[in-house]
C-alpha positions as protocol buffer text, in pm:
chain_id: "A"
residue {
  index: 1
  type: MET
  ca { x: 7 y: 11 z: -49 }
}
residue {
  index: 2
  type: PHE
  ca { x: 88 y: 376 z: -60 }
}
residue {
  index: 3
  type: ASP
  ca { x: -12 y: 728 z: 7 }
}
residue {
  index: 4
  type: ALA
  ca { x: -258 y: 733 z: -264 }
}
residue {
  index: 5
  type: GLY
  ca { x: -322 y: 1138 z: -123 }
}
residue {
  index: 6
  type: LYS
  ca { x: 35 y: 1208 z: -150 }
}
residue {
  index: 7
  type: LEU
  ca { x: 158 y: 1104 z: -497 }
}
residue {
  index: 8
  type: LEU
  ca { x: -236 y: 1299 z: -599 }
}
residue {
  index: 9
  type: ASN
  ca { x: -72 y: 1638 z: -418 }
}
residue {
  index: 10
  type: GLN
  ca { x: 237 y: 1581 z: -603 }
}
residue {
  index: 11
  type: ILE
  ca { x: 74 y: 1559 z: -983 }
}
residue {
  index: 12
  type: PHE
  ca { x: -102 y: 1844 z: -907 }
}
residue {
  index: 13
  type: GLY
  ca { x: 208 y: 2060 z: -721 }
}
residue {
  index: 14
  type: ALA
  ca { x: 393 y: 1989 z: -1057 }
}
residue {
  index: 15
  type: GLY
  ca { x: 116 y: 2069 z: -1331 }
}
residue {
  index: 16
  type: GLY
  ca { x: 47 y: 2416 z: -1070 }
}
residue {
  index: 17
  type: ALA
  ca { x: 79 y: 2679 z: -1340 }
}
residue {
  index: 18
  type: ASN
  ca { x: 362 y: 2922 z: -1082 }
}
residue {
  index: 19
  type: ASN
  ca { x: 608 y: 2570 z: -1053 }
}
residue {
  index: 20
  type: PRO
  ca { x: 924 y: 2498 z: -1314 }
}
residue {
  index: 21
  type: LEU
  ca { x: 764 y: 2191 z: -1254 }
}
residue {
  index: 22
  type: SER
  ca { x: 472 y: 2220 z: -1484 }
}
residue {
  index: 23
  type: GLN
  ca { x: 724 y: 2317 z: -1729 }
}
residue {
  index: 24
  type: ILE
  ca { x: 932 y: 2107 z: -1687 }
}
residue {
  index: 25
  type: GLY
  ca { x: 744 y: 1863 z: -1760 }
}
residue {
  index: 26
  type: GLY
  ca { x: 712 y: 1980 z: -2090 }
}
residue {
  index: 27
  type: VAL
  ca { x: 1021 y: 1851 z: -2183 }
}
residue {
  index: 28
  type: LEU
  ca { x: 965 y: 1494 z: -2038 }
}
residue {
  index: 29
  type: GLY
  ca { x: 965 y: 1343 z: -2375 }
}
residue {
  index: 30
  type: GLY
  ca { x: 1254 y: 1495 z: -2514 }
}
residue {
  index: 31
  type: LEU
  ca { x: 1505 y: 1362 z: -2174 }
}
residue {
  index: 32
  type: PHE
  ca { x: 1337 y: 953 z: -2230 }
}
residue {
  index: 33
  type: ASN
  ca { x: 1335 y: 983 z: -2589 }
}
residue {
  index: 34
  type: ASP
  ca { x: 980 y: 1051 z: -2719 }
}
residue {
  index: 35
  type: SER
  ca { x: 721 y: 1209 z: -2621 }
}
residue {
  index: 36
  type: VAL
  ca { x: 415 y: 1093 z: -2504 }
}
residue {
  index: 37
  type: SER
  ca { x: 177 y: 991 z: -2901 }
}
residue {
  index: 38
  type: GLY
  ca { x: -77 y: 1380 z: -2888 }
}
residue {
  index: 39
  type: VAL
  ca { x: -162 y: 1373 z: -2520 }
}
residue {
  index: 40
  type: LYS
  ca { x: -133 y: 1673 z: -2462 }
}
residue {
  index: 41
  type: ASP
  ca { x: -69 y: 2041 z: -2729 }
}
residue {
  index: 42
  type: GLY
  ca { x: 173 y: 2160 z: -2465 }
}
residue {
  index: 43
  type: ALA
  ca { x: 439 y: 1897 z: -2476 }
}
residue {
  index: 44
  type: ALA
  ca { x: 402 y: 1909 z: -2844 }
}
residue {
  index: 45
  type: ALA
  ca { x: 420 y: 2196 z: -2933 }
}
residue {
  index: 46
  type: ILE
  ca { x: 750 y: 2229 z: -2651 }
}
residue {
  index: 47
  type: GLU
  ca { x: 931 y: 1995 z: -2825 }
}
residue {
  index: 48
  type: GLN
  ca { x: 855 y: 2111 z: -3199 }
}
residue {
  index: 49
  type: LYS
  ca { x: 1081 y: 2348 z: -3117 }
}
residue {
  index: 50
  type: THR
  ca { x: 1491 y: 2207 z: -3120 }
}
residue {
  index: 51
  type: GLY
  ca { x: 1328 y: 2038 z: -2787 }
}
residue {
  index: 52
  type: ILE
  ca { x: 1287 y: 2261 z: -2579 }
}
residue {
  index: 53
  type: GLY
  ca { x: 1141 y: 2609 z: -2561 }
}
residue {
  index: 54
  type: ALA
  ca { x: 1387 y: 2947 z: -2324 }
}
residue {
  index: 55
  type: LYS
  ca { x: 1099 y: 2945 z: -2052 }
}
residue {
  index: 56
  type: ALA
  ca { x: 1156 y: 2547 z: -1997 }
}
residue {
  index: 57
  type: ASP
  ca { x: 1486 y: 2508 z: -2024 }
}
residue {
  index: 58
  type: ALA
  ca { x: 1525 y: 2832 z: -1770 }
}
residue {
  index: 59
  type: ALA
  ca { x: 1294 y: 2627 z: -1572 }
}
residue {
  index: 60
  type: LEU
  ca { x: 1525 y: 2374 z: -1627 }
}
residue {
  index: 61
  type: LYS
  ca { x: 1892 y: 2538 z: -1523 }
}
residue {
  index: 62
  type: ASN
  ca { x: 1700 y: 2693 z: -1161 }
}
residue {
  index: 63
  type: ALA
  ca { x: 1665 y: 2332 z: -1058 }
}
residue {
  index: 64
  type: THR
  ca { x: 1936 y: 2124 z: -1218 }
}
residue {
  index: 65
  type: GLY
  ca { x: 2257 y: 2356 z: -1302 }
}
residue {
  index: 66
  type: LYS
  ca { x: 2203 y: 2213 z: -1653 }
}
residue {
  index: 67
  type: SER
  ca { x: 2032 y: 2391 z: -1995 }
}
residue {
  index: 68
  type: GLY
  ca { x: 1831 y: 2140 z: -2156 }
}
residue {
  index: 69
  type: GLY
  ca { x: 2062 y: 2033 z: -2378 }
}
residue {
  index: 70
  type: ASP
  ca { x: 2280 y: 1860 z: -2137 }
}
residue {
  index: 71
  type: LEU
  ca { x: 1981 y: 1675 z: -2013 }
}
residue {
  index: 72
  type: LEU
  ca { x: 1912 y: 1539 z: -2332 }
}
residue {
  index: 73
  type: ASN
  ca { x: 2243 y: 1404 z: -2339 }
}
residue {
  index: 74
  type: GLN
  ca { x: 2310 y: 1340 z: -2004 }
}
residue {
  index: 75
  type: ALA
  ca { x: 1927 y: 1134 z: -1923 }
}
residue {
  index: 76
  type: LYS
  ca { x: 2032 y: 818 z: -1822 }
}
residue {
  index: 77
  type: THR
  ca { x: 2224 y: 1013 z: -1550 }
}
residue {
  index: 78
  type: LEU
  ca { x: 1924 y: 1257 z: -1486 }
}
residue {
  index: 79
  type: ALA
  ca { x: 1773 y: 954 z: -1417 }
}
residue {
  index: 80
  type: THR
  ca { x: 1884 y: 796 z: -1094 }
}
residue {
  index: 81
  type: GLU
  ca { x: 2128 y: 1034 z: -990 }
}
residue {
  index: 82
  type: ASN
  ca { x: 1957 y: 1392 z: -1042 }
}
residue {
  index: 83
  type: LYS
  ca { x: 1740 y: 1507 z: -712 }
}
residue {
  index: 84
  type: ALA
  ca { x: 1544 y: 1730 z: -1004 }
}
residue {
  index: 85
  type: ALA
  ca { x: 1415 y: 1392 z: -1181 }
}
residue {
  index: 86
  type: THR
  ca { x: 1171 y: 1308 z: -982 }
}
residue {
  index: 87
  type: GLY
  ca { x: 1051 y: 1635 z: -987 }
}
residue {
  index: 88
  type: ALA
  ca { x: 1067 y: 1608 z: -1387 }
}
residue {
  index: 89
  type: ALA
  ca { x: 913 y: 1327 z: -1444 }
}
residue {
  index: 90
  type: LEU
  ca { x: 579 y: 1397 z: -1157 }
}
residue {
  index: 91
  type: GLY
  ca { x: 590 y: 1736 z: -1384 }
}
residue {
  index: 92
  type: GLY
  ca { x: 553 y: 1494 z: -1702 }
}
residue {
  index: 93
  type: LEU
  ca { x: 295 y: 1272 z: -1532 }
}
residue {
  index: 94
  type: GLY
  ca { x: 116 y: 1576 z: -1427 }
}
residue {
  index: 95
  type: LEU
  ca { x: 131 y: 1776 z: -1763 }
}
residue {
  index: 96
  type: LEU
  ca { x: -12 y: 1411 z: -1927 }
}
residue {
  index: 97
  type: LEU
  ca { x: -311 y: 1438 z: -1645 }
}
residue {
  index: 98
  type: LEU
  ca { x: -394 y: 1785 z: -1620 }
}
residue {
  index: 99
  type: GLY
  ca { x: -243 y: 1938 z: -1896 }
}
residue {
  index: 100
  type: THR
  ca { x: -440 y: 2253 z: -2059 }
}
residue {
  index: 101
  type: LYS
  ca { x: -345 y: 2312 z: -2435 }
}
residue {
  index: 102
  type: GLY
  ca { x: -28 y: 2541 z: -2433 }
}
residue {
  index: 103
  type: GLY
  ca { x: 77 y: 2377 z: -2161 }
}
residue {
  index: 104
  type: ARG
  ca { x: -92 y: 2625 z: -1897 }
}
residue {
  index: 105
  type: GLY
  ca { x: -160 y: 2457 z: -1515 }
}
residue {
  index: 106
  type: PHE
  ca { x: -407 y: 2481 z: -1260 }
}
residue {
  index: 107
  type: LEU
  ca { x: -478 y: 2840 z: -1140 }
}
residue {
  index: 108
  type: GLY
  ca { x: -455 y: 3085 z: -883 }
}
residue {
  index: 109
  type: ASN
  ca { x: -413 y: 2845 z: -535 }
}
residue {
  index: 110
  type: ALA
  ca { x: -538 y: 2551 z: -724 }
}
residue {
  index: 111
  type: ALA
  ca { x: -214 y: 2340 z: -683 }
}
residue {
  index: 112
  type: ALA
  ca { x: -146 y: 2492 z: -350 }
}
residue {
  index: 113
  type: LEU
  ca { x: -467 y: 2360 z: -206 }
}
residue {
  index: 114
  type: GLY
  ca { x: -364 y: 1960 z: -318 }
}
residue {
  index: 115
  type: GLY
  ca { x: -481 y: 1758 z: -497 }
}
residue {
  index: 116
  type: LEU
  ca { x: -764 y: 1603 z: -338 }
}
residue {
  index: 117
  type: ALA
  ca { x: -832 y: 1956 z: -193 }
}
residue {
  index: 118
  type: MET
  ca { x: -901 y: 2024 z: -467 }
}
residue {
  index: 119
  type: VAL
  ca { x: -1086 y: 1848 z: -625 }
}
residue {
  index: 120
  type: GLY
  ca { x: -1299 y: 1799 z: -276 }
}
residue {
  index: 121
  type: GLY
  ca { x: -1317 y: 2253 z: -333 }
}
residue {
  index: 122
  type: LEU
  ca { x: -1410 y: 2176 z: -690 }
}
residue {
  index: 123
  type: ALA
  ca { x: -1725 y: 1969 z: -614 }
}
residue {
  index: 124
  type: TYR
  ca { x: -1781 y: 2096 z: -350 }
}
residue {
  index: 125
  type: LYS
  ca { x: -1866 y: 2449 z: -473 }
}
residue {
  index: 126
  type: ALA
  ca { x: -1989 y: 2326 z: -789 }
}
residue {
  index: 127
  type: TRP
  ca { x: -2255 y: 2074 z: -517 }
}
residue {
  index: 128
  type: GLN
  ca { x: -2321 y: 2391 z: -327 }
}
residue {
  index: 129
  type: ASN
  ca { x: -2421 y: 2612 z: -664 }
}
residue {
  index: 130
  type: PHE
  ca { x: -2610 y: 2337 z: -746 }
}
residue {
  index: 131
  type: ASN
  ca { x: -2874 y: 2305 z: -482 }
}
residue {
  index: 132
  type: ALA
  ca { x: -2840 y: 2753 z: -491 }
}
residue {
  index: 133
  type: GLY
  ca { x: -3051 y: 2665 z: -785 }
}
residue {
  index: 134
  type: LYS
  ca { x: -2792 y: 2879 z: -915 }
}
residue {
  index: 135
  type: SER
  ca { x: -2652 y: 2890 z: -1289 }
}
residue {
  index: 136
  type: PRO
  ca { x: -2308 y: 2743 z: -1434 }
}
residue {
  index: 137
  type: SER
  ca { x: -2096 y: 2966 z: -1400 }
}
residue {
  index: 138
  type: GLU
  ca { x: -1646 y: 3011 z: -1243 }
}
residue {
  index: 139
  type: PRO
  ca { x: -1612 y: 2949 z: -869 }
}
residue {
  index: 140
  type: GLY
  ca { x: -1404 y: 3215 z: -843 }
}
residue {
  index: 141
  type: GLN
  ca { x: -1109 y: 3132 z: -543 }
}
residue {
  index: 142
  type: ILE
  ca { x: -1066 y: 2729 z: -503 }
}
residue {
  index: 143
  type: GLU
  ca { x: -1127 y: 2640 z: -96 }
}
residue {
  index: 144
  type: ALA
  ca { x: -1058 y: 2306 z: 88 }
}
residue {
  index: 145
  type: PRO
  ca { x: -1449 y: 2210 z: 171 }
}
residue {
  index: 146
  type: PRO
  ca { x: -1600 y: 2275 z: 519 }
}
residue {
  index: 147
  type: ALA
  ca { x: -1421 y: 1960 z: 751 }
}
residue {
  index: 148
  type: ALA
  ca { x: -1728 y: 1901 z: 836 }
}
residue {
  index: 149
  type: SER
  ca { x: -1831 y: 1794 z: 463 }
}
residue {
  index: 150
  type: PRO
  ca { x: -1808 y: 1412 z: 304 }
}
residue {
  index: 151
  type: PHE
  ca { x: -1659 y: 1634 z: 41 }
}
residue {
  index: 152
  type: GLY
  ca { x: -1188 y: 1593 z: 20 }
}
residue {
  index: 153
  type: GLU
  ca { x: -1018 y: 1532 z: 301 }
}
residue {
  index: 154
  type: THR
  ca { x: -1250 y: 1406 z: 625 }
}
residue {
  index: 155
  type: GLY
  ca { x: -961 y: 1364 z: 889 }
}
residue {
  index: 156
  type: ASN
  ca { x: -1017 y: 972 z: 858 }
}
residue {
  index: 157
  type: VAL
  ca { x: -716 y: 828 z: 713 }
}
residue {
  index: 158
  type: ASP
  ca { x: -814 y: 480 z: 549 }
}
residue {
  index: 159
  type: GLN
  ca { x: -1157 y: 727 z: 391 }
}
residue {
  index: 160
  type: ASP
  ca { x: -940 y: 942 z: 247 }
}
residue {
  index: 161
  type: ASN
  ca { x: -580 y: 698 z: 81 }
}
residue {
  index: 162
  type: ALA
  ca { x: -979 y: 533 z: -85 }
}
residue {
  index: 163
  type: THR
  ca { x: -1123 y: 810 z: -258 }
}
residue {
  index: 164
  type: ALA
  ca { x: -729 y: 1016 z: -365 }
}
residue {
  index: 165
  type: MET
  ca { x: -726 y: 636 z: -511 }
}
residue {
  index: 166
  type: LEU
  ca { x: -1032 y: 643 z: -663 }
}
residue {
  index: 167
  type: VAL
  ca { x: -981 y: 1067 z: -820 }
}
residue {
  index: 168
  type: LEU
  ca { x: -630 y: 905 z: -908 }
}
residue {
  index: 169
  type: ARG
  ca { x: -864 y: 665 z: -1106 }
}
residue {
  index: 170
  type: ALA
  ca { x: -1084 y: 869 z: -1253 }
}
residue {
  index: 171
  type: MET
  ca { x: -746 y: 1102 z: -1381 }
}
residue {
  index: 172
  type: ILE
  ca { x: -566 y: 839 z: -1580 }
}
residue {
  index: 173
  type: ALA
  ca { x: -907 y: 653 z: -1711 }
}
residue {
  index: 174
  type: ALA
  ca { x: -1019 y: 998 z: -1835 }
}
residue {
  index: 175
  type: ALA
  ca { x: -673 y: 1076 z: -1944 }
}
residue {
  index: 176
  type: ALA
  ca { x: -619 y: 776 z: -2118 }
}
residue {
  index: 177
  type: CYS
  ca { x: -1025 y: 737 z: -2226 }
}
residue {
  index: 178
  type: ASP
  ca { x: -914 y: 832 z: -2591 }
}
residue {
  index: 179
  type: GLY
  ca { x: -659 y: 582 z: -2708 }
}
residue {
  index: 180
  type: VAL
  ca { x: -415 y: 822 z: -2732 }
}
residue {
  index: 181
  type: VAL
  ca { x: -208 y: 715 z: -2412 }
}
residue {
  index: 182
  type: ASP
  ca { x: 159 y: 546 z: -2585 }
}
residue {
  index: 183
  type: ASN
  ca { x: 246 y: 161 z: -2424 }
}
residue {
  index: 184
  type: GLU
  ca { x: 590 y: 230 z: -2438 }
}
residue {
  index: 185
  type: GLU
  ca { x: 627 y: 631 z: -2333 }
}
residue {
  index: 186
  type: ARG
  ca { x: 397 y: 543 z: -2035 }
}
residue {
  index: 187
  type: SER
  ca { x: 678 y: 266 z: -1941 }
}
residue {
  index: 188
  type: ARG
  ca { x: 935 y: 522 z: -1945 }
}
residue {
  index: 189
  type: ILE
  ca { x: 794 y: 849 z: -1744 }
}
residue {
  index: 190
  type: ILE
  ca { x: 686 y: 528 z: -1427 }
}
residue {
  index: 191
  type: GLY
  ca { x: 1024 y: 452 z: -1552 }
}
residue {
  index: 192
  type: ALA
  ca { x: 1156 y: 699 z: -1450 }
}
residue {
  index: 193
  type: LEU
  ca { x: 975 y: 757 z: -1134 }
}
residue {
  index: 194
  type: GLU
  ca { x: 1072 y: 452 z: -1013 }
}
residue {
  index: 195
  type: GLY
  ca { x: 1451 y: 494 z: -1116 }
}
residue {
  index: 196
  type: ALA
  ca { x: 1370 y: 863 z: -954 }
}
residue {
  index: 197
  type: GLY
  ca { x: 1248 y: 671 z: -615 }
}
residue {
  index: 198
  type: LEU
  ca { x: 906 y: 679 z: -555 }
}
residue {
  index: 199
  type: ASP
  ca { x: 778 y: 499 z: -368 }
}
residue {
  index: 200
  type: VAL
  ca { x: 782 y: 107 z: -565 }
}
residue {
  index: 201
  type: HIS
  ca { x: 430 y: 28 z: -549 }
}
residue {
  index: 202
  type: ALA
  ca { x: 280 y: 402 z: -585 }
}
residue {
  index: 203
  type: ALA
  ca { x: 498 y: 319 z: -945 }
}
residue {
  index: 204
  type: LYS
  ca { x: 338 y: -14 z: -989 }
}
residue {
  index: 205
  type: PHE
  ca { x: 16 y: 153 z: -975 }
}
residue {
  index: 206
  type: LEU
  ca { x: 72 y: 414 z: -1199 }
}
residue {
  index: 207
  type: ASP
  ca { x: 211 y: 140 z: -1413 }
}
residue {
  index: 208
  type: ALA
  ca { x: -163 y: -120 z: -1345 }
}
residue {
  index: 209
  type: GLU
  ca { x: -341 y: 156 z: -1406 }
}
residue {
  index: 210
  type: PHE
  ca { x: -193 y: 291 z: -1709 }
}
residue {
  index: 211
  type: ALA
  ca { x: -164 y: -19 z: -1867 }
}
residue {
  index: 212
  type: LYS
  ca { x: -549 y: -95 z: -1822 }
}
residue {
  index: 213
  type: PRO
  ca { x: -704 y: 188 z: -1713 }
}
residue {
  index: 214
  type: ALA
  ca { x: -1036 y: 182 z: -1452 }
}
residue {
  index: 215
  type: SER
  ca { x: -1345 y: 88 z: -1613 }
}
residue {
  index: 216
  type: ILE
  ca { x: -1708 y: 348 z: -1565 }
}
residue {
  index: 217
  type: ALA
  ca { x: -1869 y: 55 z: -1385 }
}
residue {
  index: 218
  type: GLU
  ca { x: -1530 y: 8 z: -1186 }
}
residue {
  index: 219
  type: LEU
  ca { x: -1504 y: 428 z: -1091 }
}
residue {
  index: 220
  type: ALA
  ca { x: -1923 y: 380 z: -1031 }
}
residue {
  index: 221
  type: SER
  ca { x: -1902 y: 112 z: -767 }
}
residue {
  index: 222
  type: ALA
  ca { x: -1619 y: 269 z: -590 }
}
residue {
  index: 223
  type: ALA
  ca { x: -1790 y: 600 z: -556 }
}
residue {
  index: 224
  type: ASN
  ca { x: -2048 y: 519 z: -316 }
}
residue {
  index: 225
  type: THR
  ca { x: -2189 y: 784 z: -216 }
}
residue {
  index: 226
  type: PRO
  ca { x: -2352 y: 1113 z: -385 }
}
residue {
  index: 227
  type: ALA
  ca { x: -1979 y: 1299 z: -272 }
}
residue {
  index: 228
  type: LEU
  ca { x: -1764 y: 1072 z: -360 }
}
residue {
  index: 229
  type: ALA
  ca { x: -1956 y: 998 z: -748 }
}
residue {
  index: 230
  type: ALA
  ca { x: -1918 y: 1372 z: -744 }
}
residue {
  index: 231
  type: GLN
  ca { x: -1524 y: 1397 z: -672 }
}
residue {
  index: 232
  type: ALA
  ca { x: -1497 y: 1107 z: -930 }
}
residue {
  index: 233
  type: TYR
  ca { x: -1660 y: 1322 z: -1206 }
}
residue {
  index: 234
  type: THR
  ca { x: -1530 y: 1650 z: -1165 }
}
residue {
  index: 235
  type: ALA
  ca { x: -1161 y: 1429 z: -1117 }
}
residue {
  index: 236
  type: ALA
  ca { x: -1195 y: 1281 z: -1502 }
}
residue {
  index: 237
  type: ARG
  ca { x: -1325 y: 1598 z: -1540 }
}
residue {
  index: 238
  type: ILE
  ca { x: -1051 y: 1840 z: -1492 }
}
residue {
  index: 239
  type: ALA
  ca { x: -810 y: 1465 z: -1681 }
}
residue {
  index: 240
  type: ILE
  ca { x: -935 y: 1592 z: -1980 }
}
residue {
  index: 241
  type: ASP
  ca { x: -824 y: 1905 z: -2148 }
}
residue {
  index: 242
  type: SER
  ca { x: -967 y: 1882 z: -2544 }
}
residue {
  index: 243
  type: VAL
  ca { x: -1332 y: 1739 z: -2500 }
}
residue {
  index: 244
  type: SER
  ca { x: -1253 y: 1516 z: -2839 }
}
residue {
  index: 245
  type: ALA
  ca { x: -1623 y: 1302 z: -2913 }
}
residue {
  index: 246
  type: GLN
  ca { x: -1473 y: 1041 z: -2733 }
}
residue {
  index: 247
  type: GLU
  ca { x: -1390 y: 1207 z: -2422 }
}
residue {
  index: 248
  type: LYS
  ca { x: -1687 y: 1439 z: -2444 }
}
residue {
  index: 249
  type: ALA
  ca { x: -1874 y: 975 z: -2458 }
}
residue {
  index: 250
  type: PHE
  ca { x: -1690 y: 906 z: -2153 }
}
residue {
  index: 251
  type: LEU
  ca { x: -1766 y: 1153 z: -1955 }
}
residue {
  index: 252
  type: SER
  ca { x: -2126 y: 1105 z: -2050 }
}
residue {
  index: 253
  type: ASP
  ca { x: -2099 y: 711 z: -1986 }
}
residue {
  index: 254
  type: LEU
  ca { x: -1972 y: 826 z: -1622 }
}
residue {
  index: 255
  type: ALA
  ca { x: -2166 y: 1111 z: -1538 }
}
residue {
  index: 256
  type: SER
  ca { x: -2492 y: 808 z: -1619 }
}
residue {
  index: 257
  type: ALA
  ca { x: -2290 y: 557 z: -1398 }
}
residue {
  index: 258
  type: LEU
  ca { x: -2249 y: 789 z: -1111 }
}
residue {
  index: 259
  type: LYS
  ca { x: -2625 y: 928 z: -1118 }
}
residue {
  index: 260
  type: LEU
  ca { x: -2586 y: 1222 z: -1151 }
}
residue {
  index: 261
  type: ASP
  ca { x: -2753 y: 1494 z: -1233 }
}
residue {
  index: 262
  type: ALA
  ca { x: -2730 y: 1733 z: -1536 }
}
residue {
  index: 263
  type: GLY
  ca { x: -2778 y: 1992 z: -1354 }
}
residue {
  index: 264
  type: LEU
  ca { x: -2444 y: 1885 z: -1151 }
}
residue {
  index: 265
  type: VAL
  ca { x: -2241 y: 1773 z: -1477 }
}
residue {
  index: 266
  type: ALA
  ca { x: -2238 y: 2145 z: -1604 }
}
residue {
  index: 267
  type: GLN
  ca { x: -2178 y: 2328 z: -1288 }
}
residue {
  index: 268
  type: ILE
  ca { x: -1877 y: 2029 z: -1240 }
}
residue {
  index: 269
  type: ASP
  ca { x: -1803 y: 2097 z: -1627 }
}
residue {
  index: 270
  type: ALA
  ca { x: -1814 y: 2504 z: -1531 }
}
residue {
  index: 271
  type: GLY
  ca { x: -1577 y: 2505 z: -1206 }
}
residue {
  index: 272
  type: ALA
  ca { x: -1344 y: 2223 z: -1345 }
}
residue {
  index: 273
  type: ALA
  ca { x: -1249 y: 2376 z: -1723 }
}
residue {
  index: 274
  type: ALA
  ca { x: -1255 y: 2749 z: -1574 }
}
residue {
  index: 275
  type: ALA
  ca { x: -1004 y: 2638 z: -1303 }
}
residue {
  index: 276
  type: LYS
  ca { x: -722 y: 2518 z: -1564 }
}
residue {
  index: 277
  type: GLY
  ca { x: -720 y: 2833 z: -1729 }
}
């Protein structure tokens, strides 16, 4: 067993809009030979220009003391010896699961809240607005849900870990629903995480989930309360950016399986889109 909440926080932290590691993530494909096959436009845009953008190159220098070219020539050493390797690999994973067009991360305080609090906060706000009969709108400053609510972190370690696990599984299933997560690149990312010292159980979990993402039925079965159902859909929605036909179908089927009201779904969609800028 591993701390799913900690892993979720690491992914969200690496994907933050103001975190240099979010830009390092954009060049992870260059560091490990190839980009994730068409997954996120941000990574592709960076790699098309000599494999690394100026801002990402500066971020790499700040984090490692080396230029992008140096690191491209020393990828294996970076993965096994450099303390920045974990951050770079998590940045790549964050870009895969949370990336937006143009490589943007979450806005404002979203990443700073922590993964579970952020997902729970978005779901809770959507729930509030839906029950108040408000029209779907941007959530403004995202806040952690109240401690007494069933959203986000509840203080029950086992329950919170299970919720974080559900959030991770929903994000991965959503990211993989259009079938473009390249198996070889997935292995490279997971291998980089393992080589850089990520908890072996966490790395194995990620590898297994990308190899065989949770089905909609499995996610719905695990989301056995209204709050969990709302958070599972929120997690899936923030992992999807372009909303292709396949992604729309996935989200529609997931919302149906979770038995979410269309009004609540609209609230979550609006909040997730706003949070990603």
